[in-house]
Amino acid sequence: MATDASPQLRSVPPPSDFHPEISLSQSPTHDGLHFWQFMIAGSIAGTVEHMAMFPLDTLKTRMQALGASWSVQPVSVRQALGSILKLEGPPGLYRGIAAMGLGAGPAHAVYFSVYELSKQVLSRGDPNNSMVHAASGVVATVTSDAVFTPMDMVKQRLQLKNSPYKGVAECVRMVVMEEGIGAFYASYRTTVIMNAPFTAVHFATYEAAKRELMEVSPDTANDERLVIHATAGAGAGALAAALTTPLDVVKTQLQCQGVCGCDKFSSSSIGNVIETIVKKDGYRGLMRGWIPRTLFHAPAAAICWSIYEASKSFFQQLNSR
C-alpha cells in the first residue's frame, strides 16, 4: 500500500504562559509598568516639584551668587527675601521659571525611567538592596543632568539680581553669541559630581525609609501610603541637600560667572572655584544658601515622590484592567 511521504502538519498548542496579544515591545519593564509610563510619571512629578518650590530656589541662587567678586557679610533667608520683595515684588521670586518648566519635565522623565531600568538590571532579584538603589540613582543623575544642565544655567542667570536677560530666548541667544555653546555645560562636571552623592544618599535613604515605614504599617490605605512616601522623601531630600551644599555653591558660581558682577573663571576646575570662594568668604562661603536649599529639597522631594508613586499606582491599575 502506498504511503504519503510528506510529513503531516500537526497543531502544536502554545505554552500556557504565552499571550499573543502582548508583544515583547509592549511587555512591562519593571513593577508592572511600561518604560514610557515611568517617563510620564517622572516628568509630572519633577515638573510639579520644581514649579511649586521655585521661590526657594531663587532665594538659594541669590544667596550663593552674592559676593562672588568681593567679600560680603552673610545674607540670611529673611534678608534675601525682603530685598527681592522690596525691589522687585513677588514676580522677582519667579524669574527664570519658564526655563525650569522647559528643563524639568524632560530631565525627570529621563531621571526616573533610567533609575527604574537600572534598578531592574542591577537588583538581580533583590529589590531591597540599598547599594543597587544608590548605584541606580547615580546612573540616572549622570544621564538626566546632560538634559537639564543647559536650562538650569539659563534659569540661574535669569534669577540673578539685575539680570541682563529679559527671558529664556534672549539668554540662550546671548550666551551662544558671546560665550559659545560650551558655556551651557561649564558646570556639568560639577553638577554630576554633586548630584552623584546627592542622588545616592537620596535614593538609598528614601527606599530604606519607605521600606521601614511600610513594615511598621503594611496594610495601609492609599492615603496613608501617600504620607509614607512624602515622609520618606522629605527626610531623604533634606539629608542629601545639606551634605552636598558646597558643590551646589560651586555649580552656581560656574553657571553665573561673568554675569552681574560674578567672577569669571579661567577653567571649570572645582578646586579653583573652591579656592576662590574660601579666599574671599572663608569656609562659610561654601555653605551659602544651605537653609533655603534644604527647605527646598525636603518638601520638593516629598511632593515629587508622592506624585511619582501615585502616578505609578495609577498606571499599574490601568495595566491590570
Short mmCIF file of C-alpha atoms in Angstrom, two decimals:
data_model
loop_
_atom_site.label_atom_id
_atom_site.label_comp_id
_atom_site.label_asym_id
_atom_site.label_seq_id
_atom_site.Cartn_x
_atom_site.Cartn_y
_atom_site.Cartn_z
CA MET A 1 0.00 0.00 0.00
CA ALA A 2 1.37 3.39 -0.95
CA THR A 3 2.02 5.84 1.82
CA ASP A 4 2.22 9.61 1.76
CA ALA A 5 5.88 10.51 2.27
CA SER A 6 5.16 14.15 3.05
CA PRO A 7 5.07 14.90 6.78
CA GLN A 8 1.72 15.81 8.16
CA LEU A 9 1.48 19.12 9.93
CA ARG A 10 0.30 18.88 13.47
CA SER A 11 -1.07 21.68 15.54
CA VAL A 12 1.21 22.47 18.48
CA PRO A 13 -0.56 24.27 21.31
CA PRO A 14 1.18 27.40 22.56
CA PRO A 15 2.70 27.45 26.03
CA SER A 16 0.25 28.18 28.79
CA ASP A 17 2.02 31.42 29.68
CA PHE A 18 2.08 32.73 26.12
CA HIS A 19 -0.19 35.66 25.39
CA PRO A 20 -0.21 36.67 21.71
CA GLU A 21 -1.87 39.98 22.49
CA ILE A 22 1.25 41.13 24.38
CA SER A 23 4.37 41.65 22.30
CA LEU A 24 7.87 41.91 23.70
CA SER A 25 7.95 45.61 22.98
CA GLN A 26 4.75 46.11 24.93
CA SER A 27 5.57 43.99 27.99
CA PRO A 28 6.05 45.81 31.29
CA THR A 29 9.68 46.57 32.08
CA HIS A 30 9.53 46.77 35.87
CA ASP A 31 6.93 46.95 38.66
CA GLY A 32 4.25 46.10 36.09
CA LEU A 33 4.83 49.31 34.11
CA HIS A 34 6.00 50.13 30.61
CA PHE A 35 9.12 52.25 30.11
CA TRP A 36 7.11 55.19 28.75
CA GLN A 37 4.88 55.16 31.84
CA PHE A 38 7.89 55.71 34.09
CA MET A 39 8.83 58.65 31.87
CA ILE A 40 5.39 60.25 32.16
CA ALA A 41 5.21 59.69 35.93
CA GLY A 42 8.68 61.15 36.41
CA SER A 43 8.01 64.11 34.14
CA ILE A 44 4.83 65.07 36.01
CA ALA A 45 6.47 64.63 39.42
CA GLY A 46 9.58 66.64 38.55
CA THR A 47 7.72 69.50 36.92
CA VAL A 48 5.27 69.94 39.80
CA GLU A 49 8.07 69.65 42.36
CA HIS A 50 10.27 72.37 40.87
CA MET A 51 7.49 74.75 39.90
CA ALA A 52 5.90 74.59 43.35
CA MET A 53 9.17 75.24 45.19
CA PHE A 54 10.67 77.73 42.72
CA PRO A 55 10.72 80.80 45.06
CA LEU A 56 13.03 78.96 47.48
CA ASP A 57 15.27 78.04 44.58
CA THR A 58 15.50 81.74 43.67
CA LEU A 59 16.48 82.62 47.25
CA LYS A 60 19.18 79.95 47.23
CA THR A 61 20.64 81.23 43.94
CA ARG A 62 20.71 84.83 45.17
CA MET A 63 22.44 83.85 48.41
CA GLN A 64 25.03 81.69 46.66
CA ALA A 65 25.84 84.24 43.96
CA LEU A 66 26.36 87.14 46.37
CA GLY A 67 29.93 88.17 46.99
CA ALA A 68 31.42 86.35 44.03
CA SER A 69 33.74 89.27 43.29
CA TRP A 70 34.09 90.68 46.78
CA SER A 71 33.78 89.53 50.36
CA VAL A 72 30.41 90.29 51.95
CA GLN A 73 28.61 89.62 55.18
CA PRO A 74 26.42 86.52 55.11
CA VAL A 75 22.87 87.16 53.98
CA SER A 76 20.02 85.41 55.77
CA VAL A 77 16.96 83.95 54.11
CA ARG A 78 14.85 86.76 55.56
CA GLN A 79 17.20 89.44 54.20
CA ALA A 80 17.30 87.88 50.75
CA LEU A 81 13.52 87.53 50.65
CA GLY A 82 12.98 91.07 51.91
CA SER A 83 15.35 92.50 49.32
CA ILE A 84 13.61 90.73 46.43
CA LEU A 85 10.12 91.70 47.57
CA LYS A 86 11.15 95.32 48.18
CA LEU A 87 12.98 95.90 44.91
CA GLU A 88 11.22 93.54 42.51
CA GLY A 89 7.99 92.46 44.14
CA PRO A 90 6.64 88.87 44.14
CA PRO A 91 7.38 88.41 40.39
CA GLY A 92 11.08 88.59 41.28
CA LEU A 93 10.79 85.24 43.00
CA TYR A 94 9.67 83.64 39.74
CA ARG A 95 12.23 84.96 37.27
CA GLY A 96 13.51 82.03 35.26
CA ILE A 97 10.56 79.74 35.97
CA ALA A 98 9.99 79.28 32.21
CA ALA A 99 13.47 77.77 31.87
CA MET A 100 12.70 75.46 34.77
CA GLY A 101 9.47 74.40 33.12
CA LEU A 102 11.26 73.60 29.86
CA GLY A 103 14.00 71.60 31.53
CA ALA A 104 12.39 69.83 34.49
CA GLY A 105 9.90 67.69 32.57
CA PRO A 106 12.27 66.04 30.07
CA ALA A 107 15.08 65.73 32.66
CA HIS A 108 12.89 63.96 35.22
CA ALA A 109 11.37 61.73 32.56
CA VAL A 110 14.91 60.52 31.84
CA TYR A 111 15.82 60.54 35.54
CA PHE A 112 13.12 58.21 36.83
CA SER A 113 12.91 55.91 33.82
CA VAL A 114 16.67 55.32 33.82
CA TYR A 115 16.56 54.80 37.59
CA GLU A 116 13.86 52.14 37.33
CA LEU A 117 15.59 50.43 34.42
CA SER A 118 18.94 50.42 36.24
CA LYS A 119 17.31 49.14 39.41
CA GLN A 120 15.74 46.29 37.46
CA VAL A 121 19.01 45.33 35.78
CA LEU A 122 21.23 45.63 38.86
CA SER A 123 18.91 44.21 41.52
CA ARG A 124 19.15 40.58 40.32
CA GLY A 125 16.14 39.55 42.32
CA ASP A 126 16.96 41.58 45.44
CA PRO A 127 14.67 44.66 45.38
CA ASN A 128 15.78 45.81 48.87
CA ASN A 129 19.48 46.25 48.12
CA SER A 130 20.44 49.80 49.15
CA MET A 131 23.66 49.69 47.13
CA VAL A 132 21.65 48.96 43.99
CA HIS A 133 19.35 51.89 44.74
CA ALA A 134 22.34 54.19 45.22
CA ALA A 135 24.10 52.97 42.07
CA SER A 136 20.90 53.26 40.02
CA GLY A 137 20.44 56.80 41.27
CA VAL A 138 23.96 57.73 40.15
CA VAL A 139 23.37 56.31 36.67
CA ALA A 140 20.09 58.21 36.47
CA THR A 141 21.56 61.55 37.51
CA VAL A 142 24.52 61.36 35.09
CA THR A 143 22.03 60.84 32.25
CA SER A 144 19.41 63.37 33.30
CA ASP A 145 21.94 66.10 34.11
CA ALA A 146 23.03 66.06 30.49
CA VAL A 147 19.45 67.06 29.63
CA PHE A 148 18.85 69.53 32.46
CA THR A 149 22.16 71.42 32.85
CA PRO A 150 21.70 73.88 29.93
CA MET A 151 18.26 75.02 31.12
CA ASP A 152 19.47 75.09 34.73
CA MET A 153 22.22 77.50 33.72
CA VAL A 154 19.70 79.73 31.91
CA LYS A 155 17.38 79.56 34.91
CA GLN A 156 20.07 80.64 37.36
CA ARG A 157 21.22 83.55 35.22
CA LEU A 158 17.65 84.81 35.00
CA GLN A 159 17.30 84.51 38.79
CA LEU A 160 20.19 86.90 39.48
CA LYS A 161 19.54 90.40 40.74
CA ASN A 162 19.64 92.88 37.82
CA SER A 163 19.91 90.03 35.33
CA PRO A 164 20.72 91.44 31.86
CA TYR A 165 18.44 88.93 30.16
CA LYS A 166 14.76 89.56 29.53
CA GLY A 167 13.82 85.93 29.05
CA VAL A 168 14.86 82.42 28.13
CA ALA A 169 15.24 83.03 24.39
CA GLU A 170 17.37 86.14 24.85
CA CYS A 171 19.58 84.43 27.41
CA VAL A 172 20.18 81.44 25.14
CA ARG A 173 20.92 83.69 22.16
CA MET A 174 23.35 85.95 24.03
CA VAL A 175 25.20 83.06 25.66
CA VAL A 176 25.65 81.33 22.30
CA MET A 177 26.88 84.55 20.67
CA GLU A 178 29.18 85.74 23.48
CA GLU A 179 30.38 82.54 25.16
CA GLY A 180 29.64 79.67 22.83
CA ILE A 181 27.59 76.51 23.31
CA GLY A 182 30.16 75.12 25.72
CA ALA A 183 29.05 77.68 28.33
CA PHE A 184 25.81 75.73 28.81
CA TYR A 185 27.85 72.79 30.07
CA ALA A 186 30.53 74.66 32.06
CA SER A 187 29.04 73.29 35.28
CA TYR A 188 28.16 69.80 34.02
CA ARG A 189 31.10 68.06 35.66
CA THR A 190 30.44 69.83 38.95
CA THR A 191 26.74 69.07 38.67
CA VAL A 192 27.41 65.36 38.17
CA ILE A 193 29.97 65.25 40.98
CA MET A 194 27.42 66.98 43.25
CA ASN A 195 24.36 65.05 42.15
CA ALA A 196 26.02 61.63 42.19
CA PRO A 197 26.40 61.56 46.01
CA PHE A 198 23.18 63.59 46.38
CA THR A 199 21.20 61.02 44.42
CA ALA A 200 22.96 58.06 46.02
CA VAL A 201 22.10 59.33 49.51
CA HIS A 202 18.62 60.42 48.41
CA PHE A 203 17.51 57.21 46.71
CA ALA A 204 19.10 54.84 49.21
CA THR A 205 17.62 56.79 52.16
CA TYR A 206 14.21 57.05 50.50
CA GLU A 207 13.95 53.35 49.62
CA ALA A 208 15.15 52.30 53.10
CA ALA A 209 12.85 54.73 54.93
CA LYS A 210 9.87 53.76 52.76
CA ARG A 211 10.53 50.07 53.39
CA GLU A 212 10.79 50.57 57.16
CA LEU A 213 7.64 52.68 57.31
CA MET A 214 5.72 50.17 55.20
CA GLU A 215 6.81 47.35 57.52
CA VAL A 216 5.51 49.26 60.54
CA SER A 217 2.11 49.54 58.88
CA PRO A 218 1.93 47.03 56.00
CA ASP A 219 -1.84 47.20 55.47
CA THR A 220 -2.02 50.91 54.82
CA ALA A 221 -4.67 52.58 52.70
CA ASN A 222 -3.74 54.68 49.68
CA ASP A 223 -3.89 57.97 51.58
CA GLU A 224 -1.66 56.56 54.32
CA ARG A 225 0.83 55.31 51.74
CA LEU A 226 0.93 58.84 50.37
CA VAL A 227 2.02 60.06 53.81
CA ILE A 228 4.72 57.37 53.93
CA HIS A 229 6.10 58.38 50.53
CA ALA A 230 6.06 62.05 51.49
CA THR A 231 7.76 61.44 54.84
CA ALA A 232 10.46 59.22 53.39
CA GLY A 233 11.03 61.64 50.52
CA ALA A 234 11.27 64.70 52.75
CA GLY A 235 13.85 63.11 55.04
CA ALA A 236 15.93 61.82 52.14
CA GLY A 237 15.80 65.15 50.31
CA ALA A 238 16.81 67.22 53.34
CA LEU A 239 19.75 64.99 54.23
CA ALA A 240 21.10 64.82 50.69
CA ALA A 241 20.70 68.59 50.18
CA ALA A 242 22.57 69.56 53.34
CA LEU A 243 25.50 67.24 52.61
CA THR A 244 26.05 68.49 49.04
CA THR A 245 25.61 72.26 49.54
CA PRO A 246 29.32 73.16 48.96
CA LEU A 247 29.26 71.63 45.49
CA ASP A 248 25.97 73.38 44.75
CA VAL A 249 27.65 76.70 45.57
CA VAL A 250 30.43 75.83 43.10
CA LYS A 251 27.82 74.95 40.47
CA THR A 252 26.05 78.28 40.94
CA GLN A 253 29.34 80.20 40.63
CA LEU A 254 30.21 78.41 37.39
CA GLN A 255 26.76 78.89 35.86
CA CYS A 256 26.57 82.58 36.77
CA GLN A 257 30.19 83.51 36.05
CA GLY A 258 30.71 86.83 34.32
CA VAL A 259 27.12 87.98 34.96
CA CYS A 260 26.04 90.69 37.41
CA GLY A 261 29.50 91.03 38.96
CA CYS A 262 30.13 87.31 39.44
CA ASP A 263 33.69 86.11 38.92
CA LYS A 264 34.77 84.81 35.54
CA PHE A 265 36.79 81.63 35.92
CA SER A 266 39.56 80.60 33.53
CA SER A 267 38.50 76.96 33.80
CA SER A 268 35.69 74.86 35.21
CA SER A 269 38.02 73.36 37.81
CA ILE A 270 36.15 72.67 41.05
CA GLY A 271 39.31 73.18 43.08
CA ASN A 272 39.88 76.62 41.53
CA VAL A 273 36.34 77.76 42.35
CA ILE A 274 36.50 76.43 45.91
CA GLU A 275 39.85 78.18 46.45
CA THR A 276 38.38 81.47 45.22
CA ILE A 277 35.31 81.17 47.47
CA VAL A 278 37.35 80.27 50.58
CA LYS A 279 39.84 83.07 49.92
CA LYS A 280 37.13 85.74 49.74
CA ASP A 281 34.42 84.48 52.08
CA GLY A 282 36.07 81.77 54.16
CA TYR A 283 34.75 78.26 54.52
CA ARG A 284 31.34 79.65 55.43
CA GLY A 285 31.08 80.73 51.81
CA LEU A 286 30.81 77.09 50.79
CA MET A 287 27.62 76.76 52.82
CA ARG A 288 25.84 79.84 51.49
CA GLY A 289 22.22 79.06 50.77
CA TRP A 290 22.14 75.77 52.66
CA ILE A 291 18.98 76.73 54.56
CA PRO A 292 16.81 77.53 51.50
CA ARG A 293 18.40 74.58 49.69
CA THR A 294 17.35 72.23 52.49
CA LEU A 295 13.97 73.91 52.80
CA PHE A 296 13.57 73.45 49.05
CA HIS A 297 14.56 69.81 48.81
CA ALA A 298 12.66 68.47 51.84
CA PRO A 299 9.14 69.42 50.66
CA ALA A 300 10.17 69.16 47.00
CA ALA A 301 11.22 65.54 47.46
CA ALA A 302 8.04 64.85 49.41
CA ILE A 303 5.97 66.29 46.56
CA CYS A 304 8.00 64.55 43.87
CA TRP A 305 7.98 61.07 45.40
CA SER A 306 4.29 61.30 46.35
CA ILE A 307 3.25 62.27 42.83
CA TYR A 308 5.62 59.75 41.26
CA GLU A 309 4.37 56.85 43.37
CA ALA A 310 0.75 57.92 42.86
CA SER A 311 1.30 58.05 39.10
CA LYS A 312 2.89 54.58 39.17
CA SER A 313 -0.12 53.24 41.09
CA PHE A 314 -2.46 54.76 38.53
CA PHE A 315 -0.61 53.14 35.63
CA GLN A 316 -0.43 49.80 37.48
CA GLN A 317 -4.19 49.80 37.93
CA LEU A 318 -4.63 50.81 34.30
CA ASN A 319 -2.39 47.96 33.09
CA SER A 320 -4.18 45.39 35.23
CA ARG A 321 -7.52 46.03 33.58
#
